[in-house]
Every structure is written in C-alpha cells, then in structure tokens.
CSV table of C-alpha atoms and ligand atoms in Angstrom, one decimal:
chain,number,residue,atom,x,y,z
A,1,MET,CA,54.0,-141.9,8.4
A,2,GLU,CA,57.2,-140.6,6.8
A,3,ILE,CA,58.9,-137.6,5.2
A,4,GLN,CA,58.2,-138.5,2.3
A,5,ASP,CA,54.3,-139.5,3.2
A,6,ILE,CA,53.5,-135.9,3.6
A,7,ARG,CA,51.6,-133.7,1.8
A,8,LEU,CA,52.9,-130.1,0.2
A,9,GLU,CA,51.3,-127.5,0.3
A,10,GLY,CA,52.6,-125.7,-3.2
A,11,LEU,CA,53.7,-122.4,-3.6
A,12,VAL,CA,53.6,-120.0,-1.5
A,13,ARG,CA,55.1,-116.0,-1.5
A,14,ILE,CA,56.7,-114.0,1.3
A,15,GLY,CA,54.4,-111.7,2.4
A,16,PRO,CA,55.0,-109.0,4.9
A,17,ASN,CA,53.7,-110.0,7.5
A,18,ASP,CA,56.3,-112.7,7.6
A,19,ALA,CA,59.2,-114.3,9.9
A,20,LEU,CA,61.6,-117.1,9.3
A,21,ILE,CA,63.5,-119.2,12.4
A,22,VAL,CA,65.9,-121.1,11.8
A,23,ILE,CA,66.6,-123.6,14.5
A,24,ASP,CA,69.3,-124.5,16.5
A,25,MET,CA,72.4,-124.8,13.6
A,26,GLN,CA,74.9,-125.3,16.2
A,27,ASN,CA,77.8,-127.3,15.9
A,28,ASP,CA,77.0,-130.1,18.8
A,29,PHE,CA,74.1,-130.6,16.6
A,30,LEU,CA,76.1,-131.5,12.9
A,31,PRO,CA,78.6,-134.6,12.8
A,32,GLY,CA,81.1,-134.2,15.1
A,33,GLY,CA,79.2,-132.8,18.1
A,34,ARG,CA,78.1,-134.0,21.0
A,35,LEU,CA,75.0,-134.4,20.0
A,36,PRO,CA,75.3,-135.2,16.7
A,37,VAL,CA,71.9,-135.6,14.3
A,38,ALA,CA,72.8,-137.1,11.1
A,39,GLU,CA,73.4,-135.2,7.6
A,40,GLY,CA,72.7,-132.2,9.7
A,41,ASP,CA,76.1,-130.3,8.0
A,42,THR,CA,73.9,-131.0,4.9
A,43,ILE,CA,71.3,-128.5,5.3
A,44,ILE,CA,73.7,-125.0,5.3
A,45,PRO,CA,73.7,-125.0,2.1
A,46,GLY,CA,69.9,-124.7,1.2
A,47,ILE,CA,69.3,-122.4,4.4
A,48,ASN,CA,72.3,-119.8,3.8
A,49,LEU,CA,70.0,-119.9,-0.3
A,50,LEU,CA,66.9,-119.3,1.9
A,51,LEU,CA,67.9,-116.5,3.5
A,52,GLU,CA,68.9,-114.9,0.8
A,53,LYS,CA,64.8,-114.9,-0.1
A,54,PHE,CA,63.6,-113.2,3.3
A,55,ARG,CA,66.7,-111.0,3.0
A,56,THR,CA,65.5,-109.6,0.0
A,57,LYS,CA,62.2,-109.2,1.3
A,58,ASP,CA,64.0,-107.5,4.6
A,59,ILE,CA,61.1,-109.9,6.7
A,60,PRO,CA,63.1,-110.5,10.0
A,61,ILE,CA,65.1,-113.5,10.3
A,62,ILE,CA,65.6,-115.3,13.8
A,63,PHE,CA,68.1,-117.8,15.2
A,64,THR,CA,68.0,-119.3,17.7
A,65,GLN,CA,71.2,-121.6,19.9
A,66,ASP,CA,70.3,-124.1,22.5
A,67,TRP,CA,72.1,-122.9,25.5
A,68,HIS,CA,72.4,-124.3,28.5
A,69,PRO,CA,74.1,-124.4,31.4
A,70,LYS,CA,77.4,-127.2,32.0
A,71,ASP,CA,75.0,-129.2,34.9
A,72,HIS,CA,71.9,-129.0,32.6
A,73,LEU,CA,69.9,-131.1,34.0
A,74,SER,CA,68.7,-132.6,30.3
A,75,PHE,CA,72.2,-134.5,30.5
A,76,ALA,CA,72.9,-138.6,31.4
A,77,SER,CA,75.7,-136.9,33.1
A,78,MET,CA,73.7,-135.5,35.8
A,79,HIS,CA,71.5,-139.0,37.0
A,80,GLU,CA,73.0,-141.1,38.4
A,81,GLY,CA,73.6,-144.9,36.8
A,82,LYS,CA,71.6,-143.1,33.6
A,83,SER,CA,73.3,-143.0,29.2
A,84,PRO,CA,72.3,-140.3,26.7
A,85,TYR,CA,69.4,-141.2,25.0
A,86,ASP,CA,68.2,-143.3,27.9
A,87,PRO,CA,63.5,-142.3,28.8
A,88,ILE,CA,63.4,-140.2,31.5
A,89,THR,CA,59.7,-138.5,32.9
A,90,GLY,CA,60.2,-135.2,34.8
A,91,HIS,CA,59.0,-132.2,35.1
A,92,GLY,CA,60.5,-129.8,32.1
A,93,ILE,CA,62.6,-132.2,31.2
A,94,GLY,CA,62.6,-135.5,28.7
A,95,PRO,CA,61.5,-137.2,27.3
A,96,ILE,CA,64.5,-138.7,26.5
A,97,LEU,CA,68.5,-137.6,28.2
A,98,TRP,CA,70.8,-135.7,26.1
A,99,PRO,CA,74.8,-136.0,26.3
A,100,ASP,CA,76.1,-133.0,27.4
A,101,HIS,CA,75.8,-130.4,24.6
A,102,CYS,CA,75.5,-127.4,23.8
A,103,VAL,CA,77.3,-125.5,27.7
A,104,GLN,CA,76.9,-121.9,26.9
A,105,GLY,CA,80.2,-120.1,26.2
A,106,THR,CA,81.6,-123.3,24.2
A,107,GLU,CA,82.9,-124.0,20.3
A,108,GLY,CA,80.0,-127.5,20.7
A,109,ALA,CA,77.1,-123.7,21.5
A,110,ASN,CA,78.0,-122.0,18.5
A,111,PHE,CA,76.6,-121.4,15.2
A,112,ALA,CA,78.4,-123.8,12.2
A,113,PRO,CA,80.7,-122.1,10.8
A,114,ARG,CA,79.5,-122.2,7.6
A,115,LEU,CA,75.7,-120.9,8.1
A,116,ASN,CA,75.3,-116.9,7.0
A,117,THR,CA,74.1,-115.3,9.7
A,118,VAL,CA,74.9,-111.9,9.2
A,119,TYR,CA,70.9,-111.0,8.0
A,120,ALA,CA,69.9,-112.3,11.7
A,121,THR,CA,67.3,-109.4,13.2
A,122,MET,CA,67.3,-111.0,16.5
A,123,ILE,CA,68.9,-114.3,18.1
A,124,LEU,CA,67.3,-116.3,20.7
A,125,ARG,CA,69.0,-118.3,23.1
A,126,LYS,CA,66.5,-121.0,25.7
A,127,GLY,CA,67.3,-124.0,27.8
A,128,HIS,CA,69.4,-121.9,29.7
A,129,HIS,CA,67.4,-122.9,32.9
A,130,GLN,CA,69.4,-125.0,34.7
A,131,THR,CA,66.5,-127.6,35.9
A,132,ILE,CA,64.1,-126.5,32.4
A,133,ASP,CA,64.6,-127.9,29.0
A,134,SER,CA,63.5,-125.8,26.0
A,135,TYR,CA,63.1,-128.2,23.2
A,136,SER,CA,60.5,-125.0,21.9
A,137,ALA,CA,62.1,-121.4,21.3
A,138,PHE,CA,58.5,-120.2,22.2
A,139,LEU,CA,57.6,-122.4,25.0
A,140,GLU,CA,59.7,-124.3,28.0
A,141,ASN,CA,58.9,-127.6,28.6
A,142,ASP,CA,57.6,-127.2,31.9
A,143,LYS,CA,54.7,-125.6,28.9
A,144,GLU,CA,54.9,-122.6,30.7
A,145,THR,CA,57.7,-120.2,31.0
A,146,GLU,CA,57.2,-118.3,28.0
A,147,THR,CA,60.8,-117.8,25.6
A,148,GLY,CA,59.1,-114.0,24.7
A,149,LEU,CA,59.2,-114.4,20.7
A,150,GLN,CA,55.5,-115.2,20.6
A,151,SER,CA,55.1,-111.2,22.2
A,152,PHE,CA,57.8,-110.2,20.1
A,153,LEU,CA,57.1,-111.8,16.7
A,154,LYS,CA,53.8,-109.8,17.7
A,155,SER,CA,54.9,-106.5,18.5
A,156,ILE,CA,56.4,-106.6,14.9
A,157,GLY,CA,53.1,-107.4,13.2
A,158,VAL,CA,54.4,-111.4,12.4
A,159,LYS,CA,51.3,-113.7,11.6
A,160,ARG,CA,53.3,-116.5,9.9
A,161,VAL,CA,56.2,-118.2,9.9
A,162,TYR,CA,58.5,-120.8,8.5
A,163,LEU,CA,60.6,-122.8,10.7
A,164,CYS,CA,63.2,-125.1,9.5
A,165,GLY,CA,66.8,-126.4,11.4
A,166,LEU,CA,67.3,-129.3,13.6
A,167,ALA,CA,66.0,-131.2,15.1
A,168,LEU,CA,63.0,-132.6,12.5
A,169,ASP,CA,61.5,-134.4,15.5
A,170,TYR,CA,62.5,-131.7,18.8
A,171,CYS,CA,63.2,-128.6,18.4
A,172,VAL,CA,61.7,-127.4,14.4
A,173,PHE,CA,58.6,-129.6,16.0
A,174,TYR,CA,58.2,-128.4,19.6
A,175,SER,CA,58.3,-124.8,17.7
A,176,ALA,CA,56.2,-125.8,14.7
A,177,ILE,CA,53.4,-127.3,18.0
A,178,ASP,CA,53.2,-124.3,19.7
A,179,ALA,CA,53.7,-121.8,17.1
A,180,ARG,CA,49.9,-123.1,16.3
A,181,ASN,CA,49.3,-122.9,19.0
A,182,PHE,CA,49.8,-119.5,19.6
A,183,GLU,CA,48.5,-118.7,16.3
A,184,PHE,CA,50.4,-118.3,14.2
A,185,GLU,CA,50.7,-119.5,11.1
A,186,VAL,CA,53.0,-121.9,10.8
A,187,TYR,CA,55.0,-123.2,6.9
A,188,TYR,CA,58.0,-126.5,8.0
A,189,ILE,CA,60.3,-126.3,5.4
A,190,ILE,CA,61.1,-130.0,4.9
A,191,ASP,CA,64.4,-130.4,3.5
A,192,LEU,CA,66.0,-128.3,5.3
A,193,THR,CA,65.9,-130.2,8.1
A,194,LYS,CA,66.7,-133.7,10.0
A,195,PRO,CA,66.0,-135.6,12.7
A,196,VAL,CA,67.5,-136.9,16.5
A,197,ASN,CA,65.5,-140.3,15.5
A,198,SER,CA,65.4,-141.3,18.8
A,199,PRO,CA,63.4,-142.9,20.7
A,200,GLU,CA,62.3,-145.1,17.9
A,201,ASN,CA,58.9,-143.5,16.1
A,202,SER,CA,59.8,-139.9,17.1
A,203,VAL,CA,59.3,-138.5,13.5
A,204,ALA,CA,56.2,-140.3,12.3
A,205,THR,CA,54.8,-139.0,15.9
A,206,ALA,CA,55.8,-135.3,15.8
A,207,ILE,CA,54.5,-135.9,11.7
A,208,SER,CA,50.9,-136.7,12.6
A,209,LYS,CA,51.5,-134.2,15.7
A,210,MET,CA,52.3,-131.1,13.7
A,211,LYS,CA,49.5,-132.6,10.5
A,212,GLU,CA,46.7,-132.6,13.6
A,213,LYS,CA,47.6,-128.7,14.7
A,214,ARG,CA,47.4,-128.3,10.7
A,215,VAL,CA,51.0,-127.1,10.5
A,216,PHE,CA,52.0,-127.3,6.9
A,217,PHE,CA,55.0,-128.1,4.8
A,218,ILE,CA,56.3,-127.2,2.5
A,219,ARG,CA,59.7,-127.6,-0.1
A,220,SER,CA,62.0,-124.2,0.4
A,221,ASP,CA,61.9,-124.3,-3.4
A,222,GLN,CA,58.4,-123.8,-3.2
A,223,ILE,CA,59.1,-120.5,-1.0
A,224,LEU,CA,58.9,-117.2,-3.5
A,225,ASP,CA,60.5,-114.1,-3.2
A,226,TYR,CA,58.4,-112.5,-6.2
B,1,VGL,C1,67.4,-130.1,20.9
B,1,VGL,C2,67.6,-132.1,21.9
B,1,VGL,C3,68.2,-132.1,22.9
B,1,VGL,C4,67.5,-129.2,18.9
B,1,VGL,C5,68.2,-129.6,21.1
B,1,VGL,O1,68.0,-128.6,18.7
B,1,VGL,O2,66.5,-130.6,18.9
B,1,VGL,N1,67.4,-131.9,20.7
B,1,VGL,N2,68.1,-130.5,22.6
B,2,ZN,ZN1,69.2,-129.3,24.3
C-alpha cells in the first residue's frame, strides 16, 4: 500500500468543531537541512493556501515544532559507534536514530521562512525532554507523557482535526494515530506531506496502521471553506 493507492474520502466542509494542525515545517526537515525530507519544501505553497481557507472560517490553527536539547538521546551522535538512521530500541527512543536536528534556538529549528505562520493560534513545541522523543503532537514516545494538545483542543470544543506537514511516516503519522486514540475524527491531508522513507516500508506501515485506525485521507483541494 503506497500513497497513490489510498482511497480518498471526497469533499469535506470546514466546520465549527474543526482544527488544523501543521506538523514540524522547520528548516532542518527541508532539503539542505540536517534531517532533510525529500521535496519537503514543495508542500509549503499548498499549506499556505490551505491556511487561508481555515483562516476564513476562524478555525484554530496549531503549528508544532520539533524542539530538542542539543544532547537529545534520539541523536546518533549521543550513542557510541552509531550512525544516523541506524536502528535502536529503547524506552521513548527509536525505531531509528537521527542526525542532530531541530536543536532549540538554532536556525534549523525555525519555521521555514516561506511558511505563513501568522494565523497560528497555538505553537506547540515537543521533544524537549532529553531522554524521550516525541513524534506525536499529542503523546511522547513513552506513550504516557502528554503534550497537553488533546486537553487544549477538547477545552475549545474541537472534535475533528486535519493534519499536514512533515514527515508522513513519523510525526504526522504518530499524531494521526494518537488523535484517533483520543477520539478525534482525523483527516490526513495526503498531498501536503512527504516521507522520510526509512526504514524501508515505513510509508506502507504507516498507511496501513492509519487505515486500521480509521484515519480519513483527503487532498487539500477537497477541503471546502464554503
Ligand atoms: C521527525 C524524525 C525525528 C518528524 C522528528 O518531524 O517527522 N522525524 N524527529
Ligand atoms: Zn526530532
């Protein structure tokens, strides 16, 4: 199962209980960054267009930032003899190690300059605990520590979330799964994301797990603001 084989939901109209979550559109995940996602930059114009649609409906817009201390345990540089993308298993870390990326306060951790962040109603930073990673915007990789996003969204009446950003098979995927576990309806915007593609099959695995969890897939042009 690959991206082109996914069945799309058809049209959906933005409603009052919706929120848009834009995941990790940061310099380090773009070509030229420390953990580059191929073609990650190509989705920026589409995200900017989509932001206008949500803005028109005065819908909550959340941006996340991967925000690691410089000695984060997800970095291969912290593990003797290991290289980026080597497999690792451990509590809150894995399934693979990463190049140093999105270090707090660095240019790599900043939002892509061409991304329009002015409509953000909330900016959520995650992955700041040295020993636990957080792929998901909702729950850290220990599967216990909450980021606070689910309570925030529920407190303002959100029932349905739309997800886009980077990367398809990591942070956007884990956010989609946790959003379903927290009983949000989830629309995964398939043309506004790109994968890391490591390890092999990471995309196929992510897609099949999301299908099992009844995540809906949609293209951004199928989201209507009227
Ligand atoms: C991500 C790997 C490591 C992501 C973050 O944003 O998908 N991937 N940290
Ligand atoms: Zn990270």
